[in-house]
Short mmCIF file of C-alpha atoms in Angstrom, two decimals:
data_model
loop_
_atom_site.label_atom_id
_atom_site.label_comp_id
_atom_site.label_asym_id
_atom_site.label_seq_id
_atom_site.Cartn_x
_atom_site.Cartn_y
_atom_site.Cartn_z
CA UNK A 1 -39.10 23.81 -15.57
CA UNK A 2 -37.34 26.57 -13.72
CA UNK A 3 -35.72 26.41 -10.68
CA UNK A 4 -37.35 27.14 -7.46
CA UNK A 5 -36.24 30.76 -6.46
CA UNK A 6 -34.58 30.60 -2.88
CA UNK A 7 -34.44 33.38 -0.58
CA UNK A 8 -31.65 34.54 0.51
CA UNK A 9 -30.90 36.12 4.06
CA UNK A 10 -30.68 40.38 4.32
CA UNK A 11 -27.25 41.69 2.85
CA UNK A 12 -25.01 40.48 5.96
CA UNK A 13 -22.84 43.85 5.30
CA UNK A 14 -25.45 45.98 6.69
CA UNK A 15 -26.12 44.06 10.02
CA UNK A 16 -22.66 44.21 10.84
CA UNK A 17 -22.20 44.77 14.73
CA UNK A 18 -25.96 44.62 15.59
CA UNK A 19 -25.49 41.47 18.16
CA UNK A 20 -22.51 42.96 19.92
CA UNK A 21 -24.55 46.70 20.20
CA UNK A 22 -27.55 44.35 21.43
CA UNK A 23 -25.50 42.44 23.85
CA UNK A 24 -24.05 45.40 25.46
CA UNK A 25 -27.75 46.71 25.87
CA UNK A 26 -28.67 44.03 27.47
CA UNK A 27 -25.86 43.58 29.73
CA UNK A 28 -26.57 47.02 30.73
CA UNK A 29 -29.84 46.59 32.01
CA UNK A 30 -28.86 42.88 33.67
CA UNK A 31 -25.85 44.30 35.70
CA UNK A 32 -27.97 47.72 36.40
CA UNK A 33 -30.56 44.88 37.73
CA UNK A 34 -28.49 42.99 39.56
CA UNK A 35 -26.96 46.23 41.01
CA UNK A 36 -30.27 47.07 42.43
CA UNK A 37 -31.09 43.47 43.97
CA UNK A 38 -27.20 43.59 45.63
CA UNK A 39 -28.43 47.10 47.05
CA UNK A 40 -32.25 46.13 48.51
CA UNK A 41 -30.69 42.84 49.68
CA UNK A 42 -28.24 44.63 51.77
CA UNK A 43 -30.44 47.51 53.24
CA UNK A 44 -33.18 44.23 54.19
CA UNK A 45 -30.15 42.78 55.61
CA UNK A 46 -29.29 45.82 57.97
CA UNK A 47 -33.01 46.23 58.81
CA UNK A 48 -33.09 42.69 59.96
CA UNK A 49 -29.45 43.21 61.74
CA UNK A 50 -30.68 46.05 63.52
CA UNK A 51 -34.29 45.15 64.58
CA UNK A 52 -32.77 41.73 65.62
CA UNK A 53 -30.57 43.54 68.01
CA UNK A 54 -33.16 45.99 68.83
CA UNK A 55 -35.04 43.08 69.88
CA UNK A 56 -31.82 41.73 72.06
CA UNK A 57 -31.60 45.04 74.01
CA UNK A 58 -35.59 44.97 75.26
CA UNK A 59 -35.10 41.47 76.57
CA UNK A 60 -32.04 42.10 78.40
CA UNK A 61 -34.03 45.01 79.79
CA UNK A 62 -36.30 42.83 80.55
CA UNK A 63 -33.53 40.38 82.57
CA UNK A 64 -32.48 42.99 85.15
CA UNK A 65 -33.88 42.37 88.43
CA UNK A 66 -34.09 46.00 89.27
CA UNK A 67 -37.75 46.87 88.70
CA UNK A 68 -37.25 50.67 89.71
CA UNK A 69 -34.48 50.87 86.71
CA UNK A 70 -33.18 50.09 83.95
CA UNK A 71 -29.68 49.60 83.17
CA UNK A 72 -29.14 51.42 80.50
CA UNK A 73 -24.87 50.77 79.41
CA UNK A 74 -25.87 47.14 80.23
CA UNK A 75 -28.30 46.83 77.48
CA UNK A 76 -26.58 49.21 75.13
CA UNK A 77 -23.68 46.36 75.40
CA UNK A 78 -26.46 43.51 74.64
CA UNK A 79 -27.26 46.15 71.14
CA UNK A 80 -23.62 46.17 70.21
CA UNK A 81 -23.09 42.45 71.17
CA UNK A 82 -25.45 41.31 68.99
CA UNK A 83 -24.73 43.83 66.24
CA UNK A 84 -21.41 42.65 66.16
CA UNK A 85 -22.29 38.95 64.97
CA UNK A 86 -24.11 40.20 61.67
CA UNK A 87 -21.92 41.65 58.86
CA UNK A 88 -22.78 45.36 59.29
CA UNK A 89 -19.74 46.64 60.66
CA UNK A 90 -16.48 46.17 58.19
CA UNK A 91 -14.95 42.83 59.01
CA UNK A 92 -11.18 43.18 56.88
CA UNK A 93 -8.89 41.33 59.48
CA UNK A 94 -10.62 43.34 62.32
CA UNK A 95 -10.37 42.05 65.86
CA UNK A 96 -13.65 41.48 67.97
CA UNK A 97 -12.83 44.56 70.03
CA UNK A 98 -11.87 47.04 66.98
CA UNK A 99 -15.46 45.90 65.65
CA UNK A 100 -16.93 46.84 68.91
CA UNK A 101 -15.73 50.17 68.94
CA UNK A 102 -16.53 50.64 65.16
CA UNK A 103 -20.12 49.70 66.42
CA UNK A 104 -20.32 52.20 69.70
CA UNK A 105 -18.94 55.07 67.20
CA UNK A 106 -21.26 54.40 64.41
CA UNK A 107 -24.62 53.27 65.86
CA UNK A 108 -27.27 55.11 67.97
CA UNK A 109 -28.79 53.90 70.63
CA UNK A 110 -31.96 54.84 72.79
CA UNK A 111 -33.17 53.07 75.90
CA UNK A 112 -36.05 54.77 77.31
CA UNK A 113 -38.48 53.43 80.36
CA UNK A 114 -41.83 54.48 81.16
CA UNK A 115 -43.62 54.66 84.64
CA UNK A 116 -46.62 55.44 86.42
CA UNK A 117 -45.14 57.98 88.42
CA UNK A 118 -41.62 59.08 90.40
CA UNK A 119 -40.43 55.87 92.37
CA UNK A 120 -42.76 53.62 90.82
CA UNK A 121 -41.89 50.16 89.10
CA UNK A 122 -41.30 50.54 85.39
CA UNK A 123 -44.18 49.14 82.96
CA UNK A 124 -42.34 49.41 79.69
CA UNK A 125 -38.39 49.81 78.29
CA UNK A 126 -38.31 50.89 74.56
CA UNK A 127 -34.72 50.05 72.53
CA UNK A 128 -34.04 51.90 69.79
CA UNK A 129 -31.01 51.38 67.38
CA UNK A 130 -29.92 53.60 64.30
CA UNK A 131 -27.68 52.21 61.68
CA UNK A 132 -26.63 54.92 59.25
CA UNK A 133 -26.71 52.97 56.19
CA UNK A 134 -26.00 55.48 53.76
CA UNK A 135 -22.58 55.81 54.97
CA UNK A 136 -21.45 52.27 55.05
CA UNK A 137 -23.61 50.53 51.95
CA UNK A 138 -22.05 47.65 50.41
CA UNK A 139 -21.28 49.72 46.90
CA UNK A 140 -21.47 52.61 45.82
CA UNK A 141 -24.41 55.13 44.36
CA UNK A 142 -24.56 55.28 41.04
CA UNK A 143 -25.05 58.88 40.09
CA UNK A 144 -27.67 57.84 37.24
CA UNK A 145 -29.85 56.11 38.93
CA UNK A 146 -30.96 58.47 41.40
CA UNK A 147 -30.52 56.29 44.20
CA UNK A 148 -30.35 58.81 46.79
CA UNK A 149 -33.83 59.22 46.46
CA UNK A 150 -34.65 55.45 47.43
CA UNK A 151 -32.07 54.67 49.76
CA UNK A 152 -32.80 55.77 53.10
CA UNK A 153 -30.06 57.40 55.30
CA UNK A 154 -30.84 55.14 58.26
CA UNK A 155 -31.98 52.07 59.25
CA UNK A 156 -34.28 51.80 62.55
CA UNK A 157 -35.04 48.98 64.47
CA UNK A 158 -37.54 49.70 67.55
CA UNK A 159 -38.44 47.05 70.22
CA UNK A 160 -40.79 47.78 73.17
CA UNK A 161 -41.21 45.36 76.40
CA UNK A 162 -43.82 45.61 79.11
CA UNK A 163 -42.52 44.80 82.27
#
């Protein structure tokens, strides 16, 4: 009786290399993917930051007891306030005022009021707050991916308030 033929695995010389080439594929596309989620997280982030504080700046609108105006430095403060408690603007050993001013340089803000007619009470007070997020993401484009195309240039947050 013969011996039962075994087989034996492909000629190891040729596949030489083949898991570290497939490992660096694959760690490609992870990192590329977690690249991506690090980027969306951080532009949801700002959008939350600055609606949040877009939100802030109509209720302290709201607050003033004038009902002929509007304070309009008083609830560009409330905007910046709040904007300084979320991790938008750099925070590398900064002081609470530096971040302040980093926020009134870098951030636009609209307060506009709507009324009837001259003299009359105001029925609304619209906030709204631009965060230039292309200028201050957490990392850098990468040039391959075409993430200018994606990424918007700013971030808007828009709160309205009757009166």
């Amino acid at each position: 009786m013969a011996a039962p033929h075994r087989l034996r695995p492909a000629a190891p010389r040729h596949q030489r290399g083949v898991a570290a080439i497939e490992f660096a594929l694959v760690l490609l596309l992870l990192l590329t993917m977690v690249y991506g989620m690090v980027m969306l997280g951080s532009l949801l982030y700002a959008q939350q930051a600055v609606s949040r504080a877009a939100g802030d700046g109509a209720r302290a609108a709201l607050a003033q007891a004038n009902p002929l105006a509007v304070n309009a430095t008083q609830v560009r403060d409330t905007v910046v306030r709040s904007l300084s408690t979320s991790e938008l603007p750099p925070l590398g050993g900064q002081t609470i005022d530096a971040r302040l001013g980093w926020l009134q340089a870098n951030v636009s803000i609209e307060v506009t009021t709507q009324a009837p007619g001259a003299g009359a009470a105001i029925t609304s007070a619209q906030v709204v707050v631009r965060f230039p997020f292309a200028q201050h993401q957490p990392l850098p484009l990468l040039p391959l991916l075409g993430a200018a195309g994606w990424m918007p240039q700013n971030v808007t947050g828009r709160a309205v308030v009757a009166m």
